[in-house]
CSV table of N, CA and C in Angstrom, one decimal:
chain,number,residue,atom,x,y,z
W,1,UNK,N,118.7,73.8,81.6
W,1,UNK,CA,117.3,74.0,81.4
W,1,UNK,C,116.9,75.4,81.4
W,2,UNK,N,116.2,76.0,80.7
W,2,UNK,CA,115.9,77.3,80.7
W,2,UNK,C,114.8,77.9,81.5
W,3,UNK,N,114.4,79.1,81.8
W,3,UNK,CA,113.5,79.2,82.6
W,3,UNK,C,112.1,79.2,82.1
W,4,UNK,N,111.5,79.1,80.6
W,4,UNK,CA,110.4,79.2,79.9
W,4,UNK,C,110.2,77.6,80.6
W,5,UNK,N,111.4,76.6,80.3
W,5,UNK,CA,110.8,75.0,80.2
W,5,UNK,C,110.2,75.1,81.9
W,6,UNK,N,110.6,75.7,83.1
W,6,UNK,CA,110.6,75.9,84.4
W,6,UNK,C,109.1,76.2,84.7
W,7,UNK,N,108.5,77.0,83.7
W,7,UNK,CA,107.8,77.8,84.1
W,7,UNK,C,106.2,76.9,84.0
W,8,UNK,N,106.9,75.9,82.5
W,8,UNK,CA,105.7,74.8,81.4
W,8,UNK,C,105.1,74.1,82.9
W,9,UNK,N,106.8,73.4,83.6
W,9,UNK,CA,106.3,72.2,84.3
W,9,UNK,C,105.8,72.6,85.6
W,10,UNK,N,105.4,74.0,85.9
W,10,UNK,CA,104.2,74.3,86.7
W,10,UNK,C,103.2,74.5,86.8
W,11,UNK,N,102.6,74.5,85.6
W,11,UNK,CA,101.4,74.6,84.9
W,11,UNK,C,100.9,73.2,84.7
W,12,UNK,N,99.7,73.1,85.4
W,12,UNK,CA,99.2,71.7,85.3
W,12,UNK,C,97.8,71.9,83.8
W,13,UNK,N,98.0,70.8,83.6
W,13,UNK,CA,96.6,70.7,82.4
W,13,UNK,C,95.3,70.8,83.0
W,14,UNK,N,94.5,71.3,82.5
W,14,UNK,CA,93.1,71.2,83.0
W,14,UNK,C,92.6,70.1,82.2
W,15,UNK,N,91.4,69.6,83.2
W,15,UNK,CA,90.9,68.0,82.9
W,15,UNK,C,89.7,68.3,81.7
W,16,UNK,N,89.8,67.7,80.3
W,16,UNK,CA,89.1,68.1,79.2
W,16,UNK,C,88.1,66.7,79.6
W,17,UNK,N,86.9,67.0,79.7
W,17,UNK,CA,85.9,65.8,79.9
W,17,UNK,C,85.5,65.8,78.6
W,18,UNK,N,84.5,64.7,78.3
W,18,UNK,CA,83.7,64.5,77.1
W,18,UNK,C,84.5,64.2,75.7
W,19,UNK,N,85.5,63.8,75.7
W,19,UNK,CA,86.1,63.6,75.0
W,19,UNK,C,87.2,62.5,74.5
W,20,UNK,N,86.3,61.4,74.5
W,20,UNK,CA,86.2,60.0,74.1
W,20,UNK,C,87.0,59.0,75.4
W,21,UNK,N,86.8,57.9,75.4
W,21,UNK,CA,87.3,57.1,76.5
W,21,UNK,C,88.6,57.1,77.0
W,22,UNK,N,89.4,57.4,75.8
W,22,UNK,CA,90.9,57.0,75.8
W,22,UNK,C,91.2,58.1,76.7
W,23,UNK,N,90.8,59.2,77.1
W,23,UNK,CA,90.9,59.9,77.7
W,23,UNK,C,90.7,59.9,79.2
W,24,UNK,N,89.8,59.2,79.6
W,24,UNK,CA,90.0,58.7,80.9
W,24,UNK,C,88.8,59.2,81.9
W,25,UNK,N,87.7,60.3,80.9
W,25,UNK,CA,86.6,61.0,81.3
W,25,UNK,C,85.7,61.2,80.2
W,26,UNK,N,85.7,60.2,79.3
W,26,UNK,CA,84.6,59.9,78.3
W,26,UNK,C,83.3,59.6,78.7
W,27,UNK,N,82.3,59.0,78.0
W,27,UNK,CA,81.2,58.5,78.3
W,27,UNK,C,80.4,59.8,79.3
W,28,UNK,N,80.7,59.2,80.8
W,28,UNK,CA,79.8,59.9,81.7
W,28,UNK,C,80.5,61.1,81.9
W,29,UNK,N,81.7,61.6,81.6
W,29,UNK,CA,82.8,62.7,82.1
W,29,UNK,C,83.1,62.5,83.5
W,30,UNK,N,82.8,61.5,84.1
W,30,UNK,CA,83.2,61.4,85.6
W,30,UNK,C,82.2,61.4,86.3
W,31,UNK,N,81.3,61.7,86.0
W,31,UNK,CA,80.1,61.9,87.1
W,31,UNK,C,79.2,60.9,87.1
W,32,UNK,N,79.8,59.7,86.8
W,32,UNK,CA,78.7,58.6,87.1
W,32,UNK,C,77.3,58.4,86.1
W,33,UNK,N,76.6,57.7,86.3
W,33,UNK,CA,75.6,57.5,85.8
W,33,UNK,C,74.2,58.2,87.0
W,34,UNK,N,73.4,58.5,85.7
W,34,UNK,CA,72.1,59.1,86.8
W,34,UNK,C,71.9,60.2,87.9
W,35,UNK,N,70.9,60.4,88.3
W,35,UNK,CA,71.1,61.3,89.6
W,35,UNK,C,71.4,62.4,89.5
W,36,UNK,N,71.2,63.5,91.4
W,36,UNK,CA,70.8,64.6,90.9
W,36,UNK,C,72.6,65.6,90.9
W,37,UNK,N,73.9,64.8,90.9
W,37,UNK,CA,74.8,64.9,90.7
W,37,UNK,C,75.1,64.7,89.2
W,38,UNK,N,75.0,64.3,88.7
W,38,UNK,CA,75.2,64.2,87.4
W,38,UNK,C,74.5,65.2,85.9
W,39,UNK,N,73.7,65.6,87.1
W,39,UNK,CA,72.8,66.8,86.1
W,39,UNK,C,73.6,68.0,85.8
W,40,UNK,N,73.7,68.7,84.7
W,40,UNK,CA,73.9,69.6,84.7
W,40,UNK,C,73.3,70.9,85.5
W,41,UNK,N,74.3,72.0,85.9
W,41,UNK,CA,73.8,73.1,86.3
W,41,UNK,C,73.9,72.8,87.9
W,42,UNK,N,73.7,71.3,88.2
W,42,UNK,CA,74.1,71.0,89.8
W,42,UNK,C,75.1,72.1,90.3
W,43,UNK,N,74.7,72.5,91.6
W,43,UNK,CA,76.1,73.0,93.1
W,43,UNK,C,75.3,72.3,94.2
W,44,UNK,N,76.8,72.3,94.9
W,44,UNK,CA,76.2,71.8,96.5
W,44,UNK,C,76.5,72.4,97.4
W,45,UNK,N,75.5,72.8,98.3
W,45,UNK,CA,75.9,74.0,99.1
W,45,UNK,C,76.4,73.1,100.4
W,46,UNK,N,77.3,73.8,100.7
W,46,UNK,CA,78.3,73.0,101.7
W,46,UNK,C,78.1,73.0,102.9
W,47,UNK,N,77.7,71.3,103.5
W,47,UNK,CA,77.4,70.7,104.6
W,47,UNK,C,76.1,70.4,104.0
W,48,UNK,N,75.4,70.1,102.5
W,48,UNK,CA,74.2,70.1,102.6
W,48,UNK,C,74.0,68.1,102.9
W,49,UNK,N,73.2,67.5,103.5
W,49,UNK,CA,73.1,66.4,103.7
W,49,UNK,C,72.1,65.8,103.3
W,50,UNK,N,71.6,66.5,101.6
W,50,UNK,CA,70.3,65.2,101.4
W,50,UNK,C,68.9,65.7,102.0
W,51,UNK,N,68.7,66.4,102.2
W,51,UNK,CA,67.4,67.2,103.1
W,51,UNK,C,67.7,67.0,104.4
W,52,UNK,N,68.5,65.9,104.9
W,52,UNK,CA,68.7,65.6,106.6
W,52,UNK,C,68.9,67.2,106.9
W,53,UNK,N,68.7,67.4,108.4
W,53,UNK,CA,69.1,68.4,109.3
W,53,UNK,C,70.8,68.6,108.8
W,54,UNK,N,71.1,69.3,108.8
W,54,UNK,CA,72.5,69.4,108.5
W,54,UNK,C,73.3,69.2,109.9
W,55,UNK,N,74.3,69.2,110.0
W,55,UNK,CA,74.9,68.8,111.1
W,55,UNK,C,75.6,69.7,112.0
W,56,UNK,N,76.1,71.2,111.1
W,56,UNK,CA,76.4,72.6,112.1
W,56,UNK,C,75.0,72.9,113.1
W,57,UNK,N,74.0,73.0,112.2
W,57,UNK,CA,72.7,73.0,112.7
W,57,UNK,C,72.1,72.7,114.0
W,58,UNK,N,72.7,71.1,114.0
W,58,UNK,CA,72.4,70.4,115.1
W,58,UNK,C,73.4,71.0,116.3
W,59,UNK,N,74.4,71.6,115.8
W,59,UNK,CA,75.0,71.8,117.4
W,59,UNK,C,74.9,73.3,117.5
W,60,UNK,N,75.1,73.0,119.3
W,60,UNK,CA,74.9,74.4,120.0
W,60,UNK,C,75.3,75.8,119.5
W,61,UNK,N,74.6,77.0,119.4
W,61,UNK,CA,75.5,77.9,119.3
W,61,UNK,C,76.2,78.2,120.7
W,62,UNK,N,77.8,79.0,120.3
W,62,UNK,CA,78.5,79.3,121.2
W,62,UNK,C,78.2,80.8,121.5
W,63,UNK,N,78.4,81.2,122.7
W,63,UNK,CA,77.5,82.1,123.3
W,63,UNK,C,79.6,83.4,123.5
W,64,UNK,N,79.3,84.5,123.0
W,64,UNK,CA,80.5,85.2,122.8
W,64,UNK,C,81.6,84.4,122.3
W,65,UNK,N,83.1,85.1,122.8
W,65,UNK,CA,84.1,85.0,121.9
W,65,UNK,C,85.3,84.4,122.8
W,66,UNK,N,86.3,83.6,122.0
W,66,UNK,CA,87.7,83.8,122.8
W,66,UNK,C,88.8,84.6,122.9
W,67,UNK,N,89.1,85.4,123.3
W,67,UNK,CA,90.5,86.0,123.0
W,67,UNK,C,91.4,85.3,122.9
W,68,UNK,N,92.1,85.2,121.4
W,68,UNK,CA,92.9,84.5,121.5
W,68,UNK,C,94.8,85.5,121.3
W,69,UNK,N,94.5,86.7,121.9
W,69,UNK,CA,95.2,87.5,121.8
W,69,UNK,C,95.7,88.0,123.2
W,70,UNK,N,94.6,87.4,124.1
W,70,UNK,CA,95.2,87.5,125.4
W,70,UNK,C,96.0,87.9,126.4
W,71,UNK,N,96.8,88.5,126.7
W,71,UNK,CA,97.8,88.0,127.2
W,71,UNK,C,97.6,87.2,128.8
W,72,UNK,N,98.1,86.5,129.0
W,72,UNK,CA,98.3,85.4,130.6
W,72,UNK,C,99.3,85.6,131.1
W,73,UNK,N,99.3,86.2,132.4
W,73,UNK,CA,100.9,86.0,132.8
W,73,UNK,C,100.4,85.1,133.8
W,74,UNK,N,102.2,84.8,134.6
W,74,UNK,CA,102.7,83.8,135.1
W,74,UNK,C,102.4,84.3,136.7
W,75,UNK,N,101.7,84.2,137.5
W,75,UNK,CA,101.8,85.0,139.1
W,75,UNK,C,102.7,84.2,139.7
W,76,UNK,N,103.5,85.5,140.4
W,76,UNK,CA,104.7,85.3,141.2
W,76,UNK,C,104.0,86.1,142.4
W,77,UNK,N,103.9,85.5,144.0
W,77,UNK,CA,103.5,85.8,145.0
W,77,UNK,C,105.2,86.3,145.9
W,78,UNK,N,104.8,87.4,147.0
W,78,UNK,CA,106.4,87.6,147.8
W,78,UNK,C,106.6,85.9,148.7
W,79,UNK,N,105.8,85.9,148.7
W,79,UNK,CA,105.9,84.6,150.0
W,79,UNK,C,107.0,83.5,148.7
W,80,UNK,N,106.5,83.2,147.7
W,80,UNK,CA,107.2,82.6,146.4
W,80,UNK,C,108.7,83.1,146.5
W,81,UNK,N,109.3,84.5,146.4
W,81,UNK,CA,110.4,85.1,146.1
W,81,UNK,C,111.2,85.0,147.8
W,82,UNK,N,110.5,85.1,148.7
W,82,UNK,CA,111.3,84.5,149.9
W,82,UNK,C,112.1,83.0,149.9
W,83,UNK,N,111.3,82.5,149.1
W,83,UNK,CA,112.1,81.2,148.6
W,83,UNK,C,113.5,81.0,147.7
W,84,UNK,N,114.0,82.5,147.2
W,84,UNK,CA,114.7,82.2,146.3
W,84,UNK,C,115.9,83.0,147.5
W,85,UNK,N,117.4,82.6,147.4
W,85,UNK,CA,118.4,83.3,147.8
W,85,UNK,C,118.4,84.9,147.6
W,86,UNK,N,118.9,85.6,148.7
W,86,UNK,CA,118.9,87.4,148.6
W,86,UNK,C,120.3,87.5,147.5
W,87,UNK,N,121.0,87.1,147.1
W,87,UNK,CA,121.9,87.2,147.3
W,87,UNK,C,122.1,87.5,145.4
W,88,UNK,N,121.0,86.7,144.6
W,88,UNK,CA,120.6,86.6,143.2
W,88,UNK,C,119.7,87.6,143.1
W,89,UNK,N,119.7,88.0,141.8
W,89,UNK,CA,118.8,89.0,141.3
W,89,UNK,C,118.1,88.6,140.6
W,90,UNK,N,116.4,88.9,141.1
W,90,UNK,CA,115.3,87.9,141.0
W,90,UNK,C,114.8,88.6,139.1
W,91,UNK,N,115.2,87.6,138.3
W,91,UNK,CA,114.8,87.8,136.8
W,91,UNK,C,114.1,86.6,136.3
W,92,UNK,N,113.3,86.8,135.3
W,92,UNK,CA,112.8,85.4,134.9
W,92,UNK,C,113.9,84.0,134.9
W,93,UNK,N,114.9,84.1,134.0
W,93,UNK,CA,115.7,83.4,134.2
W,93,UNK,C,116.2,82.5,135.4
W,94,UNK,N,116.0,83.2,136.3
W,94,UNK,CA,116.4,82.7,138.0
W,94,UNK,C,115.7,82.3,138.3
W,95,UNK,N,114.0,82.6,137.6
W,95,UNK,CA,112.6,82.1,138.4
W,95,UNK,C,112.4,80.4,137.7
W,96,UNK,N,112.8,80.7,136.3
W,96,UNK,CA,112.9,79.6,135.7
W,96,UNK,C,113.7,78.6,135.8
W,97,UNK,N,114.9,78.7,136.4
W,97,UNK,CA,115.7,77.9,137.1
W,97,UNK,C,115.6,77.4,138.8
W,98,UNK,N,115.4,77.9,139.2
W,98,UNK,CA,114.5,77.7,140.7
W,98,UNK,C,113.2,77.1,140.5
W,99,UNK,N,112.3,77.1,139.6
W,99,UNK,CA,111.3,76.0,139.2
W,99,UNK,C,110.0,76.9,139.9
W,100,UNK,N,110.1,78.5,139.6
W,100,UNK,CA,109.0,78.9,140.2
W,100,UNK,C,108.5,78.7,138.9
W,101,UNK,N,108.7,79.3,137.9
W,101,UNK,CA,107.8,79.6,136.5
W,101,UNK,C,107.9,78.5,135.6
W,102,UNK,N,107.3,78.3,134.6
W,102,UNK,CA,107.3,77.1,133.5
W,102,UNK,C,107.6,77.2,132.2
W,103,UNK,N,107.9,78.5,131.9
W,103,UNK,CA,108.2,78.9,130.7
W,103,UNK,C,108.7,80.4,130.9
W,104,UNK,N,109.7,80.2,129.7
W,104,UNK,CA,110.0,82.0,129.8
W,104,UNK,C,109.6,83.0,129.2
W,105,UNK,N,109.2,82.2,127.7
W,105,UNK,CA,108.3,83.3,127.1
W,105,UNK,C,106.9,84.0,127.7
W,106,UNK,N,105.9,83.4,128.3
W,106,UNK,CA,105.0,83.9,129.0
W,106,UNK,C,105.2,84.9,129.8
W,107,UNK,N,104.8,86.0,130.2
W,107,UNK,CA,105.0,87.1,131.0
W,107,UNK,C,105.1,87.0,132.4
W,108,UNK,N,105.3,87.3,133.4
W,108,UNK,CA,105.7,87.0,134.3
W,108,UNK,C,105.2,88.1,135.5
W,109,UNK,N,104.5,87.9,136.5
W,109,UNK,CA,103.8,89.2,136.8
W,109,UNK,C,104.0,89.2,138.5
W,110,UNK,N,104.3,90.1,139.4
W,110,UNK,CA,104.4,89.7,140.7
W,110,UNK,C,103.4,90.1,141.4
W,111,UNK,N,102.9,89.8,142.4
W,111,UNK,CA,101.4,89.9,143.2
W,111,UNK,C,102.2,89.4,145.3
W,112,UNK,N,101.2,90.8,145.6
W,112,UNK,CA,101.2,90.9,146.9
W,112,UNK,C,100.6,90.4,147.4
W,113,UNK,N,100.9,89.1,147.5
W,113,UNK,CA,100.8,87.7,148.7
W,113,UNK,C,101.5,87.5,149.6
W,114,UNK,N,101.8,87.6,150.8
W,114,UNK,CA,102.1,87.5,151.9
W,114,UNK,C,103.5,88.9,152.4
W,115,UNK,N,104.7,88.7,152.8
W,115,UNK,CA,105.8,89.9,153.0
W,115,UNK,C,106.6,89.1,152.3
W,116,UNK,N,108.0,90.2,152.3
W,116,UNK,CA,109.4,89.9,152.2
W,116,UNK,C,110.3,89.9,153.2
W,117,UNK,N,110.7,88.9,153.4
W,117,UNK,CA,111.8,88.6,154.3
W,117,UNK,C,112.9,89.2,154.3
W,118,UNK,N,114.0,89.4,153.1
W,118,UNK,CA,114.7,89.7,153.1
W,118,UNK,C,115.1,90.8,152.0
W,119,UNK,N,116.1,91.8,151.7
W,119,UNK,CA,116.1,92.7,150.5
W,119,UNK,C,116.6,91.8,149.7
W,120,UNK,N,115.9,92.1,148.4
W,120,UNK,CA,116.4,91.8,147.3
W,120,UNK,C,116.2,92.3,145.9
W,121,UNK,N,116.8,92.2,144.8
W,121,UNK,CA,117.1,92.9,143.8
W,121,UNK,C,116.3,92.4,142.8
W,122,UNK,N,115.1,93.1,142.2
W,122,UNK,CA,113.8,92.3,141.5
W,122,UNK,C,114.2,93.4,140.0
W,123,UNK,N,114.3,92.3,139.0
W,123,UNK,CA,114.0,93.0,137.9
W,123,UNK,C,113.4,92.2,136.7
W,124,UNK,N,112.1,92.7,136.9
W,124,UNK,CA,110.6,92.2,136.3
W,124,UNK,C,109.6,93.7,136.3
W,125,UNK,N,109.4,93.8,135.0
W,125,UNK,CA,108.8,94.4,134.0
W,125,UNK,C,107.1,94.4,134.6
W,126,UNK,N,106.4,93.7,135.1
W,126,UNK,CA,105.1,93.7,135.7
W,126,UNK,C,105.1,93.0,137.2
W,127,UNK,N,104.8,94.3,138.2
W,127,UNK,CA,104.3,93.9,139.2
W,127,UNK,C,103.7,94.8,140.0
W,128,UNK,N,102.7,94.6,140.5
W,128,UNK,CA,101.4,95.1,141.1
W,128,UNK,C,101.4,96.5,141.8
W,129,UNK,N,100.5,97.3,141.8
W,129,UNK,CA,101.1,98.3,142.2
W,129,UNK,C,101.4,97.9,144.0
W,130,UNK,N,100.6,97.4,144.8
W,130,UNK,CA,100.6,97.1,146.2
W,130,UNK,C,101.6,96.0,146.6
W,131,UNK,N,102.4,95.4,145.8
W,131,UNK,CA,103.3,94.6,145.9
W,131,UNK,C,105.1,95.5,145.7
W,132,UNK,N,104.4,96.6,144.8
W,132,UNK,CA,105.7,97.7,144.3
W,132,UNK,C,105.8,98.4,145.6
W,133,UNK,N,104.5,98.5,146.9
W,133,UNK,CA,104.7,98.9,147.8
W,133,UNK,C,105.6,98.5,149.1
W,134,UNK,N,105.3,97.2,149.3
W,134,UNK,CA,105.5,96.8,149.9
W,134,UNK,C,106.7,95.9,150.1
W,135,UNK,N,107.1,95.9,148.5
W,135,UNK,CA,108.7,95.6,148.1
W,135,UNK,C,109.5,97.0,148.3
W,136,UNK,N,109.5,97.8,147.9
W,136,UNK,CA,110.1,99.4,148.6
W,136,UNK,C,110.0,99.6,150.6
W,137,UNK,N,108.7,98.7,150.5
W,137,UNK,CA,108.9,99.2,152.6
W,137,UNK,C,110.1,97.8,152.9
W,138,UNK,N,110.2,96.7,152.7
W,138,UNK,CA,110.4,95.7,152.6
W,138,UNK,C,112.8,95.9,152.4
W,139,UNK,N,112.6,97.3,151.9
W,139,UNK,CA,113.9,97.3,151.6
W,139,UNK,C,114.7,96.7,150.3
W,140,UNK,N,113.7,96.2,149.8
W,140,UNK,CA,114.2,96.0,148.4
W,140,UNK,C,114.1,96.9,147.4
W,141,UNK,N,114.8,96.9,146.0
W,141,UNK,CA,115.2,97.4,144.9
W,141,UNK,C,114.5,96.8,143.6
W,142,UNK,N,113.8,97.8,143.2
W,142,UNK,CA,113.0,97.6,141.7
W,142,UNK,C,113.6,97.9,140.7
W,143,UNK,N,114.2,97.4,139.8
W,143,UNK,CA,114.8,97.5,138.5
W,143,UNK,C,114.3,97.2,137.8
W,144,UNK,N,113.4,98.4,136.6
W,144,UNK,CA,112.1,98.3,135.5
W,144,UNK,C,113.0,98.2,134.3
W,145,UNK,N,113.0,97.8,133.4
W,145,UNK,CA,113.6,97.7,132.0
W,145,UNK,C,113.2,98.6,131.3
């Protein structure tokens, strides 16, 4: 097959109205009989319902916007990371396997909620500055990417 015949059978036909029955859009050309659809020069402006109230109309407007560009992280408290062994190095990966976090794509962020018990080896990309404090008095080790 050549690529001219390739090119035919993407090309669809446009629908020729008015042009006898056998055709399949004779008589009325599709538009039925009567009415203010059938007239020439007709458009319909979209959502129009007949003179009714239209129906966007009827509902509320929404008052500002969503970000849908957001970003959410995941809060990780110290009281949370005392839960995990000293002995592992606290990465998403370990949080997500330990069943602190739910996902790993989401960001992951640590927050100064309660102390640390023991030193341990944190390497996470966001965490607070008063939790970066108190993980340094705490004798633990920050490893930023």
């Amino acid at each position: 097959m050549q690529l001219n015949n390739l090119k035919n059978l993407q090309k669809k036909s446009k629908k020729r109205v008015g042009r006898g029955n056998g055709s399949g859009y004779g008589t009325y050309s599709g538009k039925g009989l009567k009415g203010q659809k059938s007239r020439s020069g007709f458009s319909l402006i979209p959502g129009f319902e007949g003179g009714q109230l239209r129906l966007i109309k009827k509902l509320a407007k929404l008052k500002g916007f969503k970000n849908h560009n957001k970003i959410v992280n995941q809060p990780i408290t110290l009281e949370q990371l005392n839960l995990l062994p000293s002995n592992i190095e606290i990465n998403e990966k370990n949080l997500l396997k330990h069943g602190l976090i739910k996902n790993i794509k989401t960001p992951v962020k640590i927050l100064n909620v309660g102390k640390l018990n023991s030193k341990k080896h944190i390497n996470i990309k966001n965490i607070s500055e008063t939790a970066k404090k108190s993980i340094i008095e705490s004798g633990s080790t920050i490893q930023s990417e």
